[in-house]
PDB file of C-alpha atoms in Angstrom:
ATOM      1  CA  MET A   1     -18.130  -8.907  17.734  1.00 41.00           C
ATOM      2  CA  ASN A   2     -18.388  -9.305  14.191  1.00 46.00           C
ATOM      3  CA  ASN A   3     -16.091  -6.893  11.937  1.00 56.00           C
ATOM      4  CA  GLY A   4     -16.827  -4.962   8.740  1.00 64.00           C
ATOM      5  CA  THR A   5     -15.153  -3.578   6.526  1.00 71.00           C
ATOM      6  CA  ASN A   6     -15.821   0.075   7.465  1.00 81.00           C
ATOM      7  CA  GLY A   7     -15.298  -0.256  11.078  1.00 86.00           C
ATOM      8  CA  ARG A   8     -16.962  -1.471  14.201  1.00 91.00           C
ATOM      9  CA  ILE A   9     -20.251   0.139  15.810  1.00 95.00           C
ATOM     10  CA  LEU A  10     -21.609  -0.673  19.440  1.00 97.00           C
ATOM     11  CA  VAL A  11     -24.848   0.221  19.397  1.00 97.00           C
ATOM     12  CA  VAL A  12     -26.676   1.197  23.437  1.00 97.00           C
ATOM     13  CA  GLU A  13     -30.522   1.014  22.228  1.00 94.00           C
ATOM     14  CA  ASP A  14     -33.154  -0.043  24.686  1.00 92.00           C
ATOM     15  CA  ASP A  15     -35.607  -0.252  22.076  1.00 92.00           C
ATOM     16  CA  PRO A  16     -35.032  -3.464  19.845  1.00 94.00           C
ATOM     17  CA  ASP A  17     -37.017  -2.270  17.164  1.00 94.00           C
ATOM     18  CA  ILE A  18     -34.386   0.914  16.779  1.00 93.00           C
ATOM     19  CA  ALA A  19     -31.600  -1.123  17.914  1.00 94.00           C
ATOM     20  CA  GLN A  20     -32.412  -3.969  14.853  1.00 95.00           C
ATOM     21  CA  MET A  21     -33.266  -1.317  12.731  1.00 95.00           C
ATOM     22  CA  LEU A  22     -29.612  -0.015  12.938  1.00 95.00           C
ATOM     23  CA  GLU A  23     -27.999  -3.420  13.489  1.00 95.00           C
ATOM     24  CA  LEU A  24     -29.337  -4.314   9.536  1.00 95.00           C
ATOM     25  CA  TYR A  25     -29.274  -0.999   8.253  1.00 95.00           C
ATOM     26  CA  PHE A  26     -25.095  -0.309   9.602  1.00 95.00           C
ATOM     27  CA  GLY A  27     -24.596  -3.812   8.975  1.00 94.00           C
ATOM     28  CA  GLY A  28     -25.627  -3.562   5.617  1.00 93.00           C
ATOM     29  CA  LEU A  29     -23.300  -0.739   4.626  1.00 93.00           C
ATOM     30  CA  GLY A  30     -20.323  -2.455   5.474  1.00 92.00           C
ATOM     31  CA  TYR A  31     -20.026  -1.977   9.391  1.00 93.00           C
ATOM     32  CA  GLY A  32     -19.826  -4.486  12.345  1.00 92.00           C
ATOM     33  CA  VAL A  33     -22.729  -4.035  14.199  1.00 95.00           C
ATOM     34  CA  ASP A  34     -22.813  -5.162  17.806  1.00 94.00           C
ATOM     35  CA  VAL A  35     -26.045  -4.976  20.262  1.00 96.00           C
ATOM     36  CA  ALA A  36     -26.064  -3.930  23.803  1.00 97.00           C
ATOM     37  CA  MET A  37     -29.605  -3.010  25.467  1.00 96.00           C
ATOM     38  CA  GLN A  38     -28.157  -1.625  28.743  1.00 96.00           C
ATOM     39  CA  GLY A  39     -25.661   0.600  29.738  1.00 95.00           C
ATOM     40  CA  GLY A  40     -23.532  -2.960  31.906  1.00 95.00           C
ATOM     41  CA  ASP A  41     -23.548  -5.086  29.066  1.00 96.00           C
ATOM     42  CA  ALA A  42     -22.320  -2.090  26.697  1.00 96.00           C
ATOM     43  CA  LEU A  43     -19.135  -1.811  29.377  1.00 95.00           C
ATOM     44  CA  ALA A  44     -18.877  -5.110  29.387  1.00 93.00           C
ATOM     45  CA  LEU A  45     -18.525  -5.402  25.167  1.00 93.00           C
ATOM     46  CA  CYS A  46     -16.135  -2.271  24.918  1.00 92.00           C
ATOM     47  CA  ARG A  47     -14.091  -4.404  27.759  1.00 88.00           C
ATOM     48  CA  ARG A  48     -13.701  -7.912  25.522  1.00 86.00           C
ATOM     49  CA  GLN A  49     -13.383  -5.656  21.750  1.00 86.00           C
ATOM     50  CA  ILE A  50     -13.216  -1.536  21.780  1.00 88.00           C
ATOM     51  CA  PRO A  51     -15.247  -0.457  18.950  1.00 92.00           C
ATOM     52  CA  ASP A  52     -14.629   2.356  16.695  1.00 91.00           C
ATOM     53  CA  LEU A  53     -17.629   4.490  17.653  1.00 94.00           C
ATOM     54  CA  ILE A  54     -20.484   3.693  20.341  1.00 96.00           C
ATOM     55  CA  VAL A  55     -23.900   5.207  19.299  1.00 96.00           C
ATOM     56  CA  LEU A  56     -25.432   5.508  22.807  1.00 94.00           C
ATOM     57  CA  ASP A  57     -28.673   6.363  23.819  1.00 91.00           C
ATOM     58  CA  ILE A  58     -29.276   8.126  26.704  1.00 88.00           C
ATOM     59  CA  MET A  59     -32.302   6.725  28.776  1.00 88.00           C
ATOM     60  CA  LEU A  60     -30.810   3.484  29.936  1.00 92.00           C
ATOM     61  CA  PRO A  61     -33.089   0.885  32.113  1.00 93.00           C
ATOM     62  CA  ASP A  62     -29.954  -0.343  34.605  1.00 93.00           C
ATOM     63  CA  MET A  63     -28.055   3.214  34.356  1.00 92.00           C
ATOM     64  CA  ASP A  64     -28.204   6.481  32.054  1.00 89.00           C
ATOM     65  CA  GLY A  65     -25.920   6.791  29.137  1.00 90.00           C
ATOM     66  CA  TYR A  66     -23.992  10.157  30.986  1.00 91.00           C
ATOM     67  CA  GLN A  67     -22.863   7.371  33.590  1.00 93.00           C
ATOM     68  CA  VAL A  68     -22.208   4.887  30.297  1.00 94.00           C
ATOM     69  CA  CYS A  69     -19.948   7.696  28.715  1.00 93.00           C
ATOM     70  CA  ARG A  70     -18.368   9.134  32.055  1.00 92.00           C
ATOM     71  CA  THR A  71     -17.065   5.271  32.626  1.00 94.00           C
ATOM     72  CA  LEU A  72     -15.927   5.121  29.339  1.00 93.00           C
ATOM     73  CA  ARG A  73     -13.604   8.384  29.341  1.00 90.00           C
ATOM     74  CA  THR A  74     -12.344   7.472  32.908  1.00 89.00           C
ATOM     75  CA  THR A  75     -11.666   3.854  30.962  1.00 88.00           C
ATOM     76  CA  THR A  76      -8.008   4.174  29.924  1.00 85.00           C
ATOM     77  CA  ARG A  77      -8.184   1.654  26.757  1.00 85.00           C
ATOM     78  CA  THR A  78     -11.821   3.706  25.934  1.00 89.00           C
ATOM     79  CA  SER A  79     -10.707   7.243  26.635  1.00 88.00           C
ATOM     80  CA  HIS A  80     -10.450   7.738  22.948  1.00 87.00           C
ATOM     81  CA  VAL A  81     -13.716   6.322  21.361  1.00 91.00           C
ATOM     82  CA  PRO A  82     -15.843   8.691  19.217  1.00 93.00           C
ATOM     83  CA  ILE A  83     -19.172   8.887  21.105  1.00 94.00           C
ATOM     84  CA  ILE A  84     -22.251   9.815  19.367  1.00 94.00           C
ATOM     85  CA  PHE A  85     -25.549  10.527  22.080  1.00 91.00           C
ATOM     86  CA  LEU A  86     -29.255   9.281  20.812  1.00 84.00           C
ATOM     87  CA  THR A  87     -31.878  10.484  22.698  1.00 77.00           C
ATOM     88  CA  GLN A  88     -35.173  11.705  22.728  1.00 75.00           C
ATOM     89  CA  LYS A  89     -34.497  14.559  24.757  1.00 64.00           C
ATOM     90  CA  ASP A  90     -34.014  17.716  22.971  1.00 64.00           C
ATOM     91  CA  GLU A  91     -33.148  20.049  25.964  1.00 66.00           C
ATOM     92  CA  ARG A  92     -29.841  22.517  25.317  1.00 68.00           C
ATOM     93  CA  SER A  93     -28.658  21.739  28.971  1.00 70.00           C
ATOM     94  CA  ASP A  94     -28.728  17.925  27.782  1.00 70.00           C
ATOM     95  CA  ARG A  95     -27.291  18.170  25.182  1.00 70.00           C
ATOM     96  CA  ILE A  96     -24.476  20.632  27.318  1.00 75.00           C
ATOM     97  CA  ALA A  97     -24.209  17.896  29.581  1.00 76.00           C
ATOM     98  CA  GLY A  98     -23.391  15.014  27.201  1.00 73.00           C
ATOM     99  CA  LEU A  99     -21.297  17.800  24.899  1.00 76.00           C
ATOM    100  CA  GLU A 100     -19.264  18.792  28.672  1.00 79.00           C
ATOM    101  CA  LEU A 101     -18.382  14.608  29.150  1.00 81.00           C
ATOM    102  CA  GLY A 102     -16.968  13.784  26.389  1.00 79.00           C
ATOM    103  CA  ALA A 103     -19.485  12.900  23.925  1.00 84.00           C
ATOM    104  CA  ASP A 104     -18.368  13.921  19.933  1.00 86.00           C
ATOM    105  CA  ASP A 105     -21.491  14.113  18.308  1.00 87.00           C
ATOM    106  CA  TYR A 106     -25.903  14.688  19.563  1.00 86.00           C
ATOM    107  CA  ILE A 107     -28.620  13.279  17.865  1.00 87.00           C
ATOM    108  CA  THR A 108     -32.220  13.216  19.055  1.00 84.00           C
ATOM    109  CA  LYS A 109     -35.131  10.609  18.154  1.00 83.00           C
ATOM    110  CA  PRO A 110     -37.186  10.822  16.249  1.00 84.00           C
ATOM    111  CA  PHE A 111     -33.607  10.934  13.735  1.00 87.00           C
ATOM    112  CA  ASP A 112     -33.327  10.941   9.931  1.00 90.00           C
ATOM    113  CA  VAL A 113     -31.333   7.788   9.647  1.00 92.00           C
ATOM    114  CA  ASP A 114     -29.273   8.975   6.668  1.00 93.00           C
ATOM    115  CA  GLU A 115     -27.814  11.998   8.842  1.00 92.00           C
ATOM    116  CA  LEU A 116     -26.753   9.452  11.560  1.00 93.00           C
ATOM    117  CA  ARG A 117     -24.780   7.874   9.083  1.00 93.00           C
ATOM    118  CA  LEU A 118     -22.505  10.483   7.772  1.00 93.00           C
ATOM    119  CA  ARG A 119     -22.183  11.678  11.421  1.00 92.00           C
ATOM    120  CA  VAL A 120     -21.365   8.332  11.949  1.00 93.00           C
ATOM    121  CA  GLN A 121     -19.137   7.590   9.128  1.00 91.00           C
ATOM    122  CA  ASN A 122     -17.501  11.078   9.153  1.00 90.00           C
ATOM    123  CA  ALA A 123     -16.756  10.657  12.994  1.00 90.00           C
ATOM    124  CA  ILE A 124     -14.516   7.537  12.317  1.00 87.00           C
ATOM    125  CA  ARG A 125     -12.982   9.151   9.270  1.00 84.00           C
ATOM    126  CA  ALA A 126     -11.982  12.244  11.459  1.00 84.00           C
ATOM    127  CA  HIS A 127     -10.444   9.873  14.042  1.00 79.00           C
ATOM    128  CA  GLN A 128      -8.599   7.793  11.700  1.00 75.00           C
ATOM    129  CA  ARG A 129      -7.037  11.336  10.234  1.00 71.00           C
ATOM    130  CA  MET A 130      -6.067  12.646  13.196  1.00 72.00           C
ATOM    131  CA  ASN A 131      -3.997   9.375  13.772  1.00 61.00           C
ATOM    132  CA  MET A 132      -5.526   8.098  16.937  1.00 78.00           C
ATOM    133  CA  THR A 133      -6.539   5.175  15.695  1.00 82.00           C
ATOM    134  CA  ASP A 134      -5.285   2.180  13.311  1.00 87.00           C
ATOM    135  CA  PRO A 135      -7.915   1.744  10.593  1.00 82.00           C
ATOM    136  CA  ARG A 136      -7.352  -2.009  10.313  1.00 86.00           C
ATOM    137  CA  THR A 137      -7.894  -3.114  14.422  1.00 89.00           C
ATOM    138  CA  GLY A 138      -9.087   0.097  15.678  1.00 85.00           C
ATOM    139  CA  LEU A 139      -6.393   0.561  17.964  1.00 90.00           C
ATOM    140  CA  PRO A 140      -4.997   3.341  19.160  1.00 90.00           C
ATOM    141  CA  SER A 141      -2.121   4.990  17.675  1.00 89.00           C
ATOM    142  CA  GLY A 142       0.227   7.852  16.964  1.00 86.00           C
ATOM    143  CA  ARG A 143      -0.611  10.086  19.409  1.00 84.00           C
ATOM    144  CA  LEU A 144      -2.525   8.386  21.741  1.00 87.00           C
ATOM    145  CA  ILE A 145       0.016   6.106  22.365  1.00 91.00           C
ATOM    146  CA  GLU A 146       2.425   9.495  22.735  1.00 90.00           C
ATOM    147  CA  ASP A 147      -0.431  10.472  25.478  1.00 89.00           C
ATOM    148  CA  GLN A 148       0.097   7.262  27.282  1.00 90.00           C
ATOM    149  CA  LEU A 149       3.702   7.258  27.152  1.00 91.00           C
ATOM    150  CA  ARG A 150       3.554  10.422  28.919  1.00 89.00           C
ATOM    151  CA  ARG A 151       1.396   9.082  31.975  1.00 87.00           C
ATOM    152  CA  LEU A 152       3.844   6.624  32.532  1.00 86.00           C
ATOM    153  CA  MET A 153       6.542   9.468  33.365  1.00 84.00           C
ATOM    154  CA  ARG A 154       4.089  10.201  36.262  1.00 86.00           C
ATOM    155  CA  LEU A 155       3.568   6.821  37.479  1.00 87.00           C
ATOM    156  CA  PRO A 156       5.243   5.178  40.578  1.00 87.00           C
ATOM    157  CA  SER A 157       5.399   1.185  38.667  1.00 91.00           C
ATOM    158  CA  TRP A 158       4.707   0.049  35.252  1.00 94.00           C
ATOM    159  CA  THR A 159       5.804  -2.606  32.769  1.00 94.00           C
ATOM    160  CA  LEU A 160       5.736  -1.479  29.025  1.00 96.00           C
ATOM    161  CA  VAL A 161       5.489  -4.484  26.569  1.00 96.00           C
ATOM    162  CA  LEU A 162       6.163  -4.120  23.006  1.00 97.00           C
ATOM    163  CA  ALA A 163       4.888  -7.169  20.881  1.00 97.00           C
ATOM    164  CA  GLY A 164       5.490  -7.799  16.869  1.00 96.00           C
ATOM    165  CA  ILE A 165       4.962 -10.222  14.820  1.00 97.00           C
ATOM    166  CA  ASP A 166       7.762 -11.833  13.467  1.00 96.00           C
ATOM    167  CA  HIS A 167       7.775 -13.083   9.727  1.00 96.00           C
ATOM    168  CA  PHE A 168       4.960 -10.657   9.064  1.00 96.00           C
ATOM    169  CA  GLY A 169       6.392  -9.099   5.968  1.00 95.00           C
ATOM    170  CA  PRO A 170       6.927 -12.532   3.879  1.00 96.00           C
ATOM    171  CA  PHE A 171       3.069 -13.799   5.262  1.00 97.00           C
ATOM    172  CA  SER A 172       1.246 -10.424   3.797  1.00 96.00           C
ATOM    173  CA  ASP A 173       3.585 -11.189   0.491  1.00 95.00           C
ATOM    174  CA  ALA A 174       2.571 -14.329   0.126  1.00 95.00           C
ATOM    175  CA  TYR A 175      -1.023 -13.985   1.355  1.00 96.00           C
ATOM    176  CA  GLY A 176      -2.292 -10.533   0.617  1.00 95.00           C
ATOM    177  CA  PHE A 177      -3.144  -7.668   2.705  1.00 93.00           C
ATOM    178  CA  VAL A 178      -6.144  -8.892   3.538  1.00 93.00           C
ATOM    179  CA  ALA A 179      -4.905 -12.139   5.133  1.00 95.00           C
ATOM    180  CA  ALA A 180      -2.605  -9.904   6.275  1.00 96.00           C
ATOM    181  CA  ASP A 181      -5.221  -7.963   8.436  1.00 94.00           C
ATOM    182  CA  GLU A 182      -6.806 -10.530   9.551  1.00 95.00           C
ATOM    183  CA  VAL A 183      -4.015 -11.500  11.471  1.00 97.00           C
ATOM    184  CA  LEU A 184      -3.828  -8.395  12.829  1.00 96.00           C
ATOM    185  CA  ARG A 185      -7.149  -8.154  13.793  1.00 94.00           C
ATOM    186  CA  HIS A 186      -6.881 -11.294  15.342  1.00 96.00           C
ATOM    187  CA  THR A 187      -3.807 -10.243  17.371  1.00 97.00           C
ATOM    188  CA  ALA A 188      -5.458  -7.058  18.327  1.00 94.00           C
ATOM    189  CA  ILE A 189      -8.136  -9.128  20.195  1.00 93.00           C
ATOM    190  CA  LEU A 190      -6.355 -11.430  21.785  1.00 95.00           C
ATOM    191  CA  ILE A 191      -4.158  -9.118  23.370  1.00 95.00           C
ATOM    192  CA  THR A 192      -7.281  -7.695  24.636  1.00 92.00           C
ATOM    193  CA  GLU A 193      -8.469 -10.528  25.601  1.00 93.00           C
ATOM    194  CA  LEU A 194      -5.750 -10.863  28.395  1.00 94.00           C
ATOM    195  CA  LEU A 195      -5.243  -8.022  29.100  1.00 92.00           C
ATOM    196  CA  ASN A 196      -8.946  -8.667  30.400  1.00 90.00           C
ATOM    197  CA  GLU A 197      -7.825 -11.747  32.519  1.00 91.00           C
ATOM    198  CA  HIS A 198      -4.639 -10.885  33.533  1.00 91.00           C
ATOM    199  CA  GLY A 199      -4.396  -6.592  33.674  1.00 89.00           C
ATOM    200  CA  THR A 200      -6.028  -4.087  35.242  1.00 88.00           C
ATOM    201  CA  ASP A 201      -8.852  -1.366  34.003  1.00 83.00           C
ATOM    202  CA  ASP A 202      -6.231   0.939  33.624  1.00 87.00           C
ATOM    203  CA  ASP A 203      -3.983  -1.367  31.428  1.00 92.00           C
ATOM    204  CA  PHE A 204      -3.420   0.117  27.548  1.00 93.00           C
ATOM    205  CA  VAL A 205      -2.535  -1.376  24.046  1.00 94.00           C
ATOM    206  CA  GLY A 206      -2.433   0.675  21.107  1.00 94.00           C
ATOM    207  CA  GLN A 207      -0.843  -0.404  17.359  1.00 94.00           C
ATOM    208  CA  SER A 208       2.956   1.093  17.082  1.00 90.00           C
ATOM    209  CA  SER A 209       3.238   0.152  13.502  1.00 84.00           C
ATOM    210  CA  GLY A 210       2.146  -2.221  11.106  1.00 85.00           C
ATOM    211  CA  ASP A 211       3.026  -5.372  12.807  1.00 93.00           C
ATOM    212  CA  SER A 212       3.988  -4.289  16.583  1.00 96.00           C
ATOM    213  CA  PHE A 213       1.430  -3.766  19.444  1.00 97.00           C
ATOM    214  CA  ILE A 214       2.442  -1.831  22.743  1.00 96.00           C
ATOM    215  CA  ILE A 215       1.326  -2.980  25.510  1.00 96.00           C
ATOM    216  CA  ILE A 216       1.314  -0.809  29.019  1.00 94.00           C
ATOM    217  CA  SER A 217       0.355  -2.609  32.348  1.00 93.00           C
ATOM    218  CA  LEU A 218      -0.320  -1.975  36.359  1.00 92.00           C
ATOM    219  CA  ALA A 219      -0.799  -4.993  36.964  1.00 90.00           C
ATOM    220  CA  GLU A 220       2.060  -6.346  38.977  1.00 88.00           C
ATOM    221  CA  ASP A 221       2.912 -10.173  36.882  1.00 89.00           C
ATOM    222  CA  VAL A 222       2.824  -9.268  33.418  1.00 92.00           C
ATOM    223  CA  ASN A 223       5.178 -12.140  32.815  1.00 92.00           C
ATOM    224  CA  THR A 224       2.225 -14.397  32.956  1.00 93.00           C
ATOM    225  CA  LEU A 225       0.212 -12.474  29.977  1.00 93.00           C
ATOM    226  CA  VAL A 226       3.367 -12.143  27.883  1.00 95.00           C
ATOM    227  CA  ALA A 227       3.676 -16.128  28.497  1.00 95.00           C
ATOM    228  CA  THR A 228       0.285 -16.812  27.616  1.00 96.00           C
ATOM    229  CA  LEU A 229       0.430 -13.539  25.243  1.00 96.00           C
ATOM    230  CA  ARG A 230       3.165 -16.097  23.236  1.00 95.00           C
ATOM    231  CA  GLN A 231       1.409 -19.318  23.562  1.00 96.00           C
ATOM    232  CA  ARG A 232      -1.903 -18.559  22.616  1.00 97.00           C
ATOM    233  CA  PHE A 233      -1.011 -17.025  19.448  1.00 97.00           C
ATOM    234  CA  ALA A 234       1.739 -19.523  18.504  1.00 96.00           C
ATOM    235  CA  ALA A 235      -1.332 -22.359  18.718  1.00 97.00           C
ATOM    236  CA  GLU A 236      -3.722 -19.965  16.899  1.00 97.00           C
ATOM    237  CA  ILE A 237      -0.988 -18.566  14.043  1.00 97.00           C
ATOM    238  CA  PRO A 238      -1.268 -21.944  12.228  1.00 97.00           C
ATOM    239  CA  THR A 239      -4.965 -21.309  11.141  1.00 96.00           C
ATOM    240  CA  HIS A 240      -4.243 -18.817   8.758  1.00 97.00           C
ATOM    241  CA  TYR A 241      -1.637 -20.339   6.784  1.00 97.00           C
ATOM    242  CA  ASN A 242      -2.542 -22.634   3.941  1.00 97.00           C
ATOM    243  CA  PHE A 243      -2.119 -26.589   4.473  1.00 96.00           C
ATOM    244  CA  LEU A 244       0.914 -27.174   3.237  1.00 96.00           C
ATOM    245  CA  ASP A 245       2.694 -24.463   5.072  1.00 96.00           C
ATOM    246  CA  THR A 246       1.388 -25.220   8.076  1.00 96.00           C
ATOM    247  CA  GLU A 247       3.023 -28.970   7.664  1.00 96.00           C
ATOM    248  CA  GLN A 248       6.278 -28.014   6.559  1.00 95.00           C
ATOM    249  CA  GLY A 249       6.288 -24.849   8.953  1.00 96.00           C
ATOM    250  CA  GLY A 250       6.700 -21.710   7.113  1.00 96.00           C
ATOM    251  CA  ILE A 251       6.296 -20.716   3.638  1.00 96.00           C
ATOM    252  CA  ILE A 252       9.242 -20.846   1.159  1.00 95.00           C
ATOM    253  CA  VAL A 253      10.671 -17.829   0.247  1.00 92.00           C
ATOM    254  CA  GLY A 254      14.085 -17.423  -2.477  1.00 90.00           C
ATOM    255  CA  GLY A 255      14.580 -20.904  -1.557  1.00 91.00           C
ATOM    256  CA  ARG A 256      15.108 -21.378   2.034  1.00 94.00           C
ATOM    257  CA  LEU A 257      12.056 -21.553   4.885  1.00 96.00           C
ATOM    258  CA  VAL A 258      10.513 -18.690   6.311  1.00 95.00           C
ATOM    259  CA  PRO A 259       9.232 -19.782   9.583  1.00 96.00           C
ATOM    260  CA  LEU A 260       5.229 -19.401  10.665  1.00 97.00           C
ATOM    261  CA  MET A 261       4.617 -16.113  12.115  1.00 97.00           C
ATOM    262  CA  GLN A 262       5.758 -15.582  15.961  1.00 96.00           C
ATOM    263  CA  LEU A 263       5.267 -13.286  18.686  1.00 96.00           C
ATOM    264  CA  SER A 264       8.288 -11.535  19.910  1.00 96.00           C
ATOM    265  CA  ALA A 265       8.011  -9.286  23.395  1.00 96.00           C
ATOM    266  CA  GLY A 266      10.380  -6.655  24.837  1.00 96.00           C
ATOM    267  CA  VAL A 267       9.768  -5.803  28.271  1.00 95.00           C
ATOM    268  CA  VAL A 268      10.676  -2.698  29.992  1.00 94.00           C
ATOM    269  CA  VAL A 269       9.713  -2.390  34.121  1.00 93.00           C
ATOM    270  CA  SER A 270       9.592   0.959  35.907  1.00 90.00           C
ATOM    271  CA  GLY A 271      12.682   1.434  38.220  1.00 80.00           C
ATOM    272  CA  ALA A 272      14.853  -0.856  36.203  1.00 76.00           C
ATOM    273  CA  GLN A 273      17.070   2.270  35.044  1.00 80.00           C
ATOM    274  CA  PRO A 274      16.099   5.984  35.114  1.00 83.00           C
ATOM    275  CA  PHE A 275      14.039   7.749  31.887  1.00 88.00           C
ATOM    276  CA  ALA A 276      14.191  10.725  30.923  1.00 85.00           C
ATOM    277  CA  ASP A 277      11.750  11.079  28.409  1.00 88.00           C
ATOM    278  CA  ILE A 278       9.535   8.563  26.322  1.00 90.00           C
ATOM    279  CA  ARG A 279      11.980   8.278  23.527  1.00 90.00           C
ATOM    280  CA  GLU A 280      14.684   6.520  25.693  1.00 92.00           C
ATOM    281  CA  ILE A 281      11.477   4.181  27.330  1.00 92.00           C
ATOM    282  CA  THR A 282      10.637   2.801  23.553  1.00 92.00           C
ATOM    283  CA  GLU A 283      14.359   2.617  22.664  1.00 93.00           C
ATOM    284  CA  ALA A 284      14.574   0.208  25.738  1.00 93.00           C
ATOM    285  CA  ALA A 285      11.683  -1.989  24.353  1.00 94.00           C
ATOM    286  CA  ALA A 286      12.546  -1.991  21.503  1.00 94.00           C
ATOM    287  CA  GLU A 287      15.938  -3.583  22.006  1.00 95.00           C
ATOM    288  CA  SER A 288      14.675  -5.772  24.439  1.00 94.00           C
ATOM    289  CA  ARG A 289      12.616  -7.036  21.832  1.00 95.00           C
ATOM    290  CA  GLN A 290      15.907  -7.266  19.534  1.00 94.00           C
ATOM    291  CA  LEU A 291      17.562  -9.241  22.069  1.00 94.00           C
ATOM    292  CA  ASP A 292      14.207 -11.771  22.268  1.00 92.00           C
ATOM    293  CA  GLN A 293      14.178 -12.306  18.382  1.00 90.00           C
ATOM    294  CA  ALA A 294      17.866 -13.134  19.083  1.00 88.00           C
ATOM    295  CA  ARG A 295      17.094 -15.783  21.670  1.00 86.00           C
ATOM    296  CA  THR A 296      14.465 -16.871  19.744  1.00 78.00           C
ATOM    297  CA  ALA A 297      16.670 -17.253  16.317  1.00 75.00           C
ATOM    298  CA  ALA A 298      19.113 -18.835  18.269  1.00 65.00           C
TER     299      ALA A 298
END
């Protein structure tokens, strides 16, 4: 899925003419657009990279849009994504069925593409205004992270990882916010990819601040995920620097060398200590990350 300045849209539509028209139209407006012509393909795309919004046709060849919506809403990582149903059906019962499943809006064919544009634009902006997602990565933030942390208090077994990008500030100052946003998007995609490989469908990733990410996993072996994440990040991050900075191993700031960005991680495991509330969990994760940073700097 290509990134767009206005967000990422997944169009789930089996009519190739409509799908291509929407891809070209929204792509021309600065959105990143991907297309799935079957429900199963749409779910697979969402696992690889979470879109900012989904335009979902109800009539699909392999499963109906209701089933796709139900799966998205009951999967932790996609439960927050805005969904606009796009269909030829105009019955009141069909609209109610879609809204009851958690769809955010509903538009019928034939549709006015400008009306759809406004609905898409408003849904993405409303979602971001409610502090639900980070506009740079599309990952859950704010209240959605808090909701997932509260979920931990009811689960018997879990692991929380606070992964942060060290030396991100000096990089942003030297290279500018556009390059810095690219690093954040790259990291978000990398974490999602590794969760698909080493995690479970009920795992969660969110962006807790400008340079840190929250990972909640129910997998038994999270250490492999964290180790692989560090290795992949270290191997791939030099491509975001120019040749000189890569060769010298960092950026010269005030006469001293600030190393290339790297990941530090704080890991908290259920049962390690009693937690009275979610604040204690996040404090423990922050302390663990600080210890990891100290070990790396030593």
